[in-house]
Coordinates of C-alpha atoms in Angstrom, one line a residue:
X1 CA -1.3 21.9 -29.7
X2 CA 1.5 23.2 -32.1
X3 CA 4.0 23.0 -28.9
X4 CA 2.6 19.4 -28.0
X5 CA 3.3 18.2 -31.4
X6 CA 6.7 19.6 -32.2
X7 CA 7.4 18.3 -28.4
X8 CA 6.1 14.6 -29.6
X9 CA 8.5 15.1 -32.8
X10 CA 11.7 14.6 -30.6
X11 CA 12.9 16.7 -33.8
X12 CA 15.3 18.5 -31.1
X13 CA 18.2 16.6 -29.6
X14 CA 17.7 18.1 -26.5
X15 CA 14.3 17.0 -26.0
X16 CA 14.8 13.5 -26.7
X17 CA 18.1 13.2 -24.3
X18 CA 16.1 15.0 -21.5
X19 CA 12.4 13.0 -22.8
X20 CA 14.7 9.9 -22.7
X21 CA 16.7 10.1 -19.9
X22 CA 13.6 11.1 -18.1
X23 CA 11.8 8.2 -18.7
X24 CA 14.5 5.5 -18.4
X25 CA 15.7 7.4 -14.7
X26 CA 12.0 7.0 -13.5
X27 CA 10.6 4.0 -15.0
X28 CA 14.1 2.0 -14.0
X29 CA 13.7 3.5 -10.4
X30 CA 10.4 2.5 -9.5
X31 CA 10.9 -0.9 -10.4
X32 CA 13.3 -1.0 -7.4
X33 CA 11.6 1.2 -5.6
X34 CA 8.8 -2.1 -5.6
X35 CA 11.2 -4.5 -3.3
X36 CA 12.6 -1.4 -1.2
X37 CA 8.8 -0.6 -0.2
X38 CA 7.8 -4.3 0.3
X39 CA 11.0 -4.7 2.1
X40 CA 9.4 -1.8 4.4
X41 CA 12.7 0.2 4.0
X42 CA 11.6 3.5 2.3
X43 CA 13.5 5.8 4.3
X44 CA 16.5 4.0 2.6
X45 CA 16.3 5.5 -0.2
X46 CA 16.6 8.8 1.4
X47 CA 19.7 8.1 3.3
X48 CA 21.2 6.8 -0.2
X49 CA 20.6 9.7 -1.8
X50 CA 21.8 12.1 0.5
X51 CA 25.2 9.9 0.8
X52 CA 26.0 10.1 -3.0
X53 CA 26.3 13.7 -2.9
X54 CA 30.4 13.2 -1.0
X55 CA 30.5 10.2 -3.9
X56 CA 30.4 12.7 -6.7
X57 CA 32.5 15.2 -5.0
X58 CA 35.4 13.0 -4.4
X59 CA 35.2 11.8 -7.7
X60 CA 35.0 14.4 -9.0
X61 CA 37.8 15.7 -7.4
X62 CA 40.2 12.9 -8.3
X63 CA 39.6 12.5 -11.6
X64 CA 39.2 16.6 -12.6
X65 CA 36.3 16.3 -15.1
X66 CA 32.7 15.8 -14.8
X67 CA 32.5 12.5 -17.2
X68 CA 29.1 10.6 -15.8
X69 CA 30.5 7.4 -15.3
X70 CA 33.1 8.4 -13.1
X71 CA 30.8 10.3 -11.3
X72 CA 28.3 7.7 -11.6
X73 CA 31.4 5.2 -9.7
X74 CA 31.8 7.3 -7.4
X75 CA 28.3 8.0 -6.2
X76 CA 27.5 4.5 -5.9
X77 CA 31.0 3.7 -4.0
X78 CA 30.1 5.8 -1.1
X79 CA 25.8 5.2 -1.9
X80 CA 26.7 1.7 -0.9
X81 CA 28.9 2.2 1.9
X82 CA 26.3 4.0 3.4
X83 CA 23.6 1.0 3.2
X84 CA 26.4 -1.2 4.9
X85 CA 26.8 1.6 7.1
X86 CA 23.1 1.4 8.2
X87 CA 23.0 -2.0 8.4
X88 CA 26.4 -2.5 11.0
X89 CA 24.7 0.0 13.2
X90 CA 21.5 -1.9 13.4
X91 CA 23.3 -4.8 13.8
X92 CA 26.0 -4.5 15.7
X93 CA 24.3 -1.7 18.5
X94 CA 20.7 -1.2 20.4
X95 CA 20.1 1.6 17.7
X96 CA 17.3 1.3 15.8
X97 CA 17.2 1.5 12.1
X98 CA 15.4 4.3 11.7
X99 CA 17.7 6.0 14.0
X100 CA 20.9 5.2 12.2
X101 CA 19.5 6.0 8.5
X102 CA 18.8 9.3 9.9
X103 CA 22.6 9.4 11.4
X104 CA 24.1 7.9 7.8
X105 CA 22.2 10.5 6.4
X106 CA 23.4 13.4 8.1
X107 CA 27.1 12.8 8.5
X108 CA 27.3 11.4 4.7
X109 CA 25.4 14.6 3.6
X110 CA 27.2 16.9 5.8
X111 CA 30.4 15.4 4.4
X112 CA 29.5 16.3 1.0
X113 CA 28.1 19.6 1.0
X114 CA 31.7 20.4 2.8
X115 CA 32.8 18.8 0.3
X116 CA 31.0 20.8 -2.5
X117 CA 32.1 23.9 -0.8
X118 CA 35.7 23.4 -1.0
X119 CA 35.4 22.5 -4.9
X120 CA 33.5 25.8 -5.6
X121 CA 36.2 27.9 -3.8
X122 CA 38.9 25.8 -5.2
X123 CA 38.4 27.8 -8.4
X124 CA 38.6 25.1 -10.8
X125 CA 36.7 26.3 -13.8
X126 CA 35.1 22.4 -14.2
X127 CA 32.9 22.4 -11.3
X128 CA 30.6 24.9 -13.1
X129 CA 27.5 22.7 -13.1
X130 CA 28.5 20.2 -10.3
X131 CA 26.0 21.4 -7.7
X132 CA 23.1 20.1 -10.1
X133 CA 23.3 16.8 -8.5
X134 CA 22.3 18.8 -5.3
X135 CA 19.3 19.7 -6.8
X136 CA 19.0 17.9 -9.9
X137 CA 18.9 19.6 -13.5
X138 CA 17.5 17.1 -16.0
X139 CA 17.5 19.7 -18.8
X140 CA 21.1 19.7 -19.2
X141 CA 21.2 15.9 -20.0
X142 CA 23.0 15.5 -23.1
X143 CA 24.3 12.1 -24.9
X144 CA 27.1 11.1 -22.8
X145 CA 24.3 11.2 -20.1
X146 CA 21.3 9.2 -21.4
X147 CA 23.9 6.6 -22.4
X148 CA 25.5 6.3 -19.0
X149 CA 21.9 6.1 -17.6
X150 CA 20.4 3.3 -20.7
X151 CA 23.5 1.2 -19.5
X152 CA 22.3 1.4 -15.7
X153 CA 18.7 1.4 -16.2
X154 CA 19.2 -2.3 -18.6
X155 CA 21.3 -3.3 -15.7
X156 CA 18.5 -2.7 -13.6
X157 CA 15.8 -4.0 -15.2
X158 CA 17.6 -7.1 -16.7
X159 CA 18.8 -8.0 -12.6
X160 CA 15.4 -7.9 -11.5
X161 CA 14.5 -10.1 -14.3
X162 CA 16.8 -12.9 -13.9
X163 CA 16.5 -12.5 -9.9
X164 CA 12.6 -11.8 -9.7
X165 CA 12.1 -14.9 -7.9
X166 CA 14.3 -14.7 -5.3
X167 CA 13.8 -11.2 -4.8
X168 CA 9.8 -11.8 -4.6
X169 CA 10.2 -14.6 -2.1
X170 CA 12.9 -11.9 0.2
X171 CA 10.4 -9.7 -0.1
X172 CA 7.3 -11.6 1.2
X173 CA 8.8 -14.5 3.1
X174 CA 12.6 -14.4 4.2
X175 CA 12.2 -17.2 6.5
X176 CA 11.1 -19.7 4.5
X177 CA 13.9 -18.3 1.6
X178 CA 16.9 -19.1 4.5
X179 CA 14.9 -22.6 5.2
X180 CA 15.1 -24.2 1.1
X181 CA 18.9 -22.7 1.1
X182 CA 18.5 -19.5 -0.4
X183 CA 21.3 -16.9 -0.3
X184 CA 19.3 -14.6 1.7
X185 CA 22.6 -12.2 2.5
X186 CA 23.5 -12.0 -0.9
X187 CA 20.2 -11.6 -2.0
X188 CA 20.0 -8.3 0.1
X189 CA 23.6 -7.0 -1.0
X190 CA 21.7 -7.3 -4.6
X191 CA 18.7 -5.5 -3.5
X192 CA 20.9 -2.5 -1.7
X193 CA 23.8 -2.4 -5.0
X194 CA 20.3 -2.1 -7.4
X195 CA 18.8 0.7 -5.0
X196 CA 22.0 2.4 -4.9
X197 CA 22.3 2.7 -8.7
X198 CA 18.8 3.3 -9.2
X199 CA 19.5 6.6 -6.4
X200 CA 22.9 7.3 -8.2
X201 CA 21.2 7.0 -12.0
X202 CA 18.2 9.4 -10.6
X203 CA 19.9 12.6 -8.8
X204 CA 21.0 13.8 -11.7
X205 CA 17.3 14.7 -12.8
X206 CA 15.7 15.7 -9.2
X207 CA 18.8 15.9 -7.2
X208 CA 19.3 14.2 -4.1
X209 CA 16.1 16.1 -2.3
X210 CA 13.6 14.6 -4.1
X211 CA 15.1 11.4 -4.9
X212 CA 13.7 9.4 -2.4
X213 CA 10.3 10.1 -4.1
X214 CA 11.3 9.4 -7.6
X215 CA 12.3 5.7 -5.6
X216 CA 8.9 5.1 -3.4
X217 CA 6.4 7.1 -4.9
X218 CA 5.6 4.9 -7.9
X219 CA 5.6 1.7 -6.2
X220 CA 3.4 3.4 -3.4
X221 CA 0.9 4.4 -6.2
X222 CA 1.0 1.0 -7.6
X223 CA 0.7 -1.2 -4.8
X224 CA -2.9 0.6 -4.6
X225 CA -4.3 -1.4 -8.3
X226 CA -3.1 -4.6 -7.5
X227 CA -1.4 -7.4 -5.1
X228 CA 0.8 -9.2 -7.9
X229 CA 4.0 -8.5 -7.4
X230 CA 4.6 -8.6 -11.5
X231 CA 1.7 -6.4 -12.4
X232 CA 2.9 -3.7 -9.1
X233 CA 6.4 -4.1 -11.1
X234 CA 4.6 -3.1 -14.3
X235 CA 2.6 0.0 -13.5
X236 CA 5.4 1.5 -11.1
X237 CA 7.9 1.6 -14.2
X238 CA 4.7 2.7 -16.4
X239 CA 3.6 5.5 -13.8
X240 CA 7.1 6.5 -13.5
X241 CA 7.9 7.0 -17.3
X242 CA 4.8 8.9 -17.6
X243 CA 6.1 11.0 -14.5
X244 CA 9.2 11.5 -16.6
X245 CA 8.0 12.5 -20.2
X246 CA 5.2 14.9 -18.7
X247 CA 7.5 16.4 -16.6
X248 CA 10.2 16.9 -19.9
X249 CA 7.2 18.3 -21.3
X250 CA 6.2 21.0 -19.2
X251 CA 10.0 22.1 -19.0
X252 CA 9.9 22.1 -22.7
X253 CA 6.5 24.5 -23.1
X254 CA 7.5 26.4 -19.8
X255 CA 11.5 26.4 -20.1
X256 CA 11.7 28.7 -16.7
X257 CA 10.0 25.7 -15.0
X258 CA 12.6 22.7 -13.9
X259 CA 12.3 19.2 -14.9
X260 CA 12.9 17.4 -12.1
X261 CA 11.0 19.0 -9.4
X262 CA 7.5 18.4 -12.0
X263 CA 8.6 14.6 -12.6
X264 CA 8.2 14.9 -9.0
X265 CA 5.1 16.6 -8.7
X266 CA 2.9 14.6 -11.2
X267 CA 3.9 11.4 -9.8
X268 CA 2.7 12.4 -6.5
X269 CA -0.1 13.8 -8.1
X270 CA -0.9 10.1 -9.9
X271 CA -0.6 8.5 -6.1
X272 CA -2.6 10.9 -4.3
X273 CA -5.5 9.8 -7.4
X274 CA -4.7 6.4 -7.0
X275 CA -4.9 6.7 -2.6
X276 CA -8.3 8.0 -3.5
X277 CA -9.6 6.3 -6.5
X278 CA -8.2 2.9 -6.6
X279 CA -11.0 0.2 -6.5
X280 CA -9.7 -2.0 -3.7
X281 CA -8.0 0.0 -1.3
X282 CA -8.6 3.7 -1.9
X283 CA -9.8 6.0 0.2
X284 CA -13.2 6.4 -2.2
X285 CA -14.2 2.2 -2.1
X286 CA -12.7 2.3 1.5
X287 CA -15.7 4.8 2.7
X288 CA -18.1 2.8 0.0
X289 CA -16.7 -0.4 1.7
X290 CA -17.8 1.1 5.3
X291 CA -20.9 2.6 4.3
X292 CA -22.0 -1.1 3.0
X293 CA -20.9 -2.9 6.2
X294 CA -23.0 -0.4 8.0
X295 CA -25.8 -1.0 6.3
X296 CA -25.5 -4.5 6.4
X297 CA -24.9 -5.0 10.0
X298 CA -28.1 -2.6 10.6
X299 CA -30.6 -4.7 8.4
X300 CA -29.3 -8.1 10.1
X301 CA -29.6 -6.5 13.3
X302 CA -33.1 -5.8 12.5
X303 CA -33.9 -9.5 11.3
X304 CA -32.2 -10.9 14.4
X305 CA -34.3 -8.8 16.5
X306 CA -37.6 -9.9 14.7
X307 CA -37.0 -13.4 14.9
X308 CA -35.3 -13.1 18.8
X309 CA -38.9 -11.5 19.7
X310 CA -40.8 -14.6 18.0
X311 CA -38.8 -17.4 19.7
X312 CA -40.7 -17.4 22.8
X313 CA -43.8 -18.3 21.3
X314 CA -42.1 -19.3 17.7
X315 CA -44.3 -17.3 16.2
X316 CA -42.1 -15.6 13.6
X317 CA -44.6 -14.1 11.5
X318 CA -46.5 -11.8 13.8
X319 CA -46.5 -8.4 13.3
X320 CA -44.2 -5.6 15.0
X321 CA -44.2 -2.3 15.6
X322 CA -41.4 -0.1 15.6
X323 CA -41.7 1.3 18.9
X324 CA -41.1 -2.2 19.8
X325 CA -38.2 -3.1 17.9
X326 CA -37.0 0.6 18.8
X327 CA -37.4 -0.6 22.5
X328 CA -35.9 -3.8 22.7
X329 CA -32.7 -2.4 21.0
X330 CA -31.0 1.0 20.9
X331 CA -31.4 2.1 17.0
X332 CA -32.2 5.3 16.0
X333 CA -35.9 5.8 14.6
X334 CA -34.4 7.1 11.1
X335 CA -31.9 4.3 10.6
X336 CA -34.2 1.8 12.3
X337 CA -36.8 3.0 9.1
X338 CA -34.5 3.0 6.6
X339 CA -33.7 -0.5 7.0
X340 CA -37.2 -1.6 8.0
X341 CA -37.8 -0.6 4.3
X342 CA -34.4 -2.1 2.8
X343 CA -35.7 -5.0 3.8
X344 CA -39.2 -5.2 2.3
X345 CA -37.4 -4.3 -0.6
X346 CA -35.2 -7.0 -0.4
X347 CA -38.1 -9.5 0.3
X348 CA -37.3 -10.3 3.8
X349 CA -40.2 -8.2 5.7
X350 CA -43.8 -7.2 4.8
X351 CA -45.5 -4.3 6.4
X352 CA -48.8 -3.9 7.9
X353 CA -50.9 -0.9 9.2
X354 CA -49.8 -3.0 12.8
X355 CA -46.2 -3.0 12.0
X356 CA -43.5 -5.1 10.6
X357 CA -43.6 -9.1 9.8
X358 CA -40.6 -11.6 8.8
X359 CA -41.4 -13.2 5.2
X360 CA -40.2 -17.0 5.2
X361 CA -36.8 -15.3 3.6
X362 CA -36.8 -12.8 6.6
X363 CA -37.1 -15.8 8.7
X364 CA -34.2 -17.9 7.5
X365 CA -32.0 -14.8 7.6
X366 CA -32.9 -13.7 10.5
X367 CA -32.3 -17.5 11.8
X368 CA -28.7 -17.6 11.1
X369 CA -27.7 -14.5 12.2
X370 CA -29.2 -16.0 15.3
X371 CA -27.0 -19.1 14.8
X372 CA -24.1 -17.3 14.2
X373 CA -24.3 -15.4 16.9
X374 CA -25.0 -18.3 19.5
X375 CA -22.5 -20.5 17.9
X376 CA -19.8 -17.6 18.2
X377 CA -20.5 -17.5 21.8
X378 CA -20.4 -20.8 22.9
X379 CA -16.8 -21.1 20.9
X380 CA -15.6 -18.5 22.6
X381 CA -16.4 -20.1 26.6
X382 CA -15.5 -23.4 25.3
X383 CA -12.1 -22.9 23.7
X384 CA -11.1 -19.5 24.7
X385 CA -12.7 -19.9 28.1
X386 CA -14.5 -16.5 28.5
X387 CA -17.3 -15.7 30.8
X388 CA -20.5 -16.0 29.4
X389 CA -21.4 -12.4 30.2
X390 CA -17.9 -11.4 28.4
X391 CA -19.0 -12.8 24.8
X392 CA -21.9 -11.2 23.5
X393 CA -20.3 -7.6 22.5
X394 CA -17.8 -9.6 20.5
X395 CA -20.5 -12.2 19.0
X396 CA -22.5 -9.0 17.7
X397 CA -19.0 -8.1 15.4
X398 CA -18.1 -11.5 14.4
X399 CA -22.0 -12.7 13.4
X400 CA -21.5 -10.2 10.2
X401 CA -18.8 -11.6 8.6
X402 CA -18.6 -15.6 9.1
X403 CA -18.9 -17.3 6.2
X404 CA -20.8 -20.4 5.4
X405 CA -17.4 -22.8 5.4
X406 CA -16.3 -20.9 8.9
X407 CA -19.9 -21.7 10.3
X408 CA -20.0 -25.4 9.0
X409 CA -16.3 -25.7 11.1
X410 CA -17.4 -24.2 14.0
X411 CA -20.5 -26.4 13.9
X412 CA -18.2 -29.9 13.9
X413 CA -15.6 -28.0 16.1
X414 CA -18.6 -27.5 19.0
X415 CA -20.2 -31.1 17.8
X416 CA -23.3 -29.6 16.2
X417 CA -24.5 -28.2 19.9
X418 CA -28.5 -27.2 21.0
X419 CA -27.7 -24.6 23.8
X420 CA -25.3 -21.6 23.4
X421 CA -23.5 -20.6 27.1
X422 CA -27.0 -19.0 28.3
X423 CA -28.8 -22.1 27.7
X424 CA -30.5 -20.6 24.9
X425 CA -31.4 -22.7 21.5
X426 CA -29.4 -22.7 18.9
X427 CA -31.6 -22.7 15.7

């Protein structure tokens, strides 16, 4: 606790350039990392990092010092080129963009670490340190640093901002944005120049490895809580400053173990817990979700059966016993009697020492399933022009999930009809 404390302090001027610079590099990149995921182009980010490496190089190389906004130019110079480099190919060839980010990414990064190479043998004594943007070393950040990165990381945040928007509507409808007059091209030369500097403000804390996860994972992990665009904004940049002070924190109580490689780590750790525990769309409510459905289709089954066998003599209310139900339609015994007794529970069955009988709930259930089902079918011969013997497989999925407003359209789409294609009632 003592350690946690002093760490919380900021007392050190170390702590708070690595704490800070931490926290604006991962928070600022995962509010871009949003649009670059919606925009489906993830791998991007990877291909950007990898080409900022021959950026740094040549700048550094030029100007003889390690000052961050040089670098910082320089890394973005050739980080961009590389996005316009990906986009030509795709463009102007039959090679797919997955195919040419994989080709930017090589030659750019080849192209650096030759680069790199020639600077360490050149044996200037400056280019001690240089080969942190390889891997990343956000424990050396010092002042000069967490300014250059404040600078980019208001940039970044006050562009998306001003251009949220336009950059919402790229994102989710590009079409209609060309049809009102929207600047669509220049609007994508703002997204690439906002991913590049959100790449070229991150490798200096994971390096250009990892940086494709400090870009995507956030937004990933997000984009599980919600579907607002705003609110996905908002928990990427939260997620990723957390990322970034508990990874500062475990380099500062474990100094042999490196920053940016945990920033890393606990954000993935953050979106494998939200894959798995968020309420809509994780893997957890995704299984509850099937199990549900399941049950679901198996107790309207049930009621459809009951009330198909008293339609003959519409009798509804006779009694049935399970080896008859178990008959007339392929359940298994145990499932058939668990929701046999779902069902009384519910109110929609009663059970006798002779079997099973439909309460008047049971029966208007059971009813519009029937209707559903029949009304499904006959849509499908009229309008889609099926066989009759081709629709009832299909009729047993849809009849679970029509709602009341899609059955009162397909009831004045057929005319409010009395047969189904087997000349069978519709209730």
């Amino acid at each position: 606790m003592k350690e946690f404390f002093e760490f919380l302090s900021f007392a050190d001027a170390n702590v708070r350039y690595v704490t800070l610079g931490s926290m604006l590099l991962a928070g600022s990149s995962a509010v871009v990392g949003c649009f670059t995921l919606l925009r489906k182009r993830a791998l991007v980010g990877d291909a950007v990092a990898h080409a900022v490496l021959p950026g740094v190089c040549l700048a550094f190389i030029l100007s003889g010092t390690k000052n961050p906004f040089i670098l910082l130019i320089g890394a973005f110079i050739t980080g961009w080129i590389s996005l316009v480099a990906i986009d030509f190919i795709t463009s102007r060839s039959r090679i797919k963009e997955d195919t040419a980010i994989g080709l930017v990414l090589s030659v750019f990064f080849g192209i650096g670490i030759l680069l790199l190479t020639a600077i360490q043998h050149s044996g200037n004594a400056a280019q001690s340190g240089l080969d942190k943007f390889l891997f990343g070393k956000a424990a050396s950040l010092v002042g000069e640093d967490l300014i250059a990165f404040s600078i980019v990381a208001v940039l970044l945040l006050a562009a998306t901002l001003i251009f949220y928007k336009e950059l919402k509507l790229l994102c989710f409808d590009e079409t209609y944005a060309k049809t009102i007059g929207f600047p669509v091209r220049g609007l994508e030369l703002l997204l690439t120049t906002l991913t590049v500097l959100a790449v070229v403000v991150g490798i200096q804390a994971v390096g250009v490895v990892l940086m494709a996860a400090m870009l995507i994972t956030p937004a990933a992990a997000a984009r599980f809580w919600t579907d607002r665009l705003g609110v996905m904004l908002v928990l990427a940049a939260l997620m990723g400053a957390f990322s970034g002070v508990a990874g500062a924190y475990v380099s500062y109580t474990a100094p042999a173990m490196p920053t940016g490689p945990w920033i890393v780590l606990i954000i993935s750790m953050i979106a494998i817990l939200s894959f798995a525990l968020a309420p809509g769309k994780g893997w957890i409510a995704r299984i509850i979700r099937r199990q549900r459905n399941k049950k679901l289709i198996l107790e309207e089954n049930l009621l459809k059966l009951l009330y198909q066998l008293g339609e003959a003599k519409q009798d509804f209310s006779t009694n049935r016993p399970l080896q008859e139900l178990l008959q007339k339609r392929a359940i298994p015994a145990k499932e058939a009697k668990y929701g046999l007794g779902k069902l009384k529970a519910q109110g929609y069955l009663e059970k006798t020492k002779n079997g099973w009988a439909l309460t008047h709930e049971g029966i208007t259930r059971g009813r519009r399933v029937v209707r559903l089902h029949r009304l499904w079918e006959l849509y499908l011969t009229q309008y889609l022009h099926l066989a009759s013997d081709h629709v009832h497989e299909d009729a047993e999925t849809i009849e679970h999930i029509i709602t009341p407003e899609l059955e009162q359209r397909l009831l004045e789409e057929l005319n409010y009809p009395a047969l189904d294609p087997h000349s069978a009632q519709i209730p």
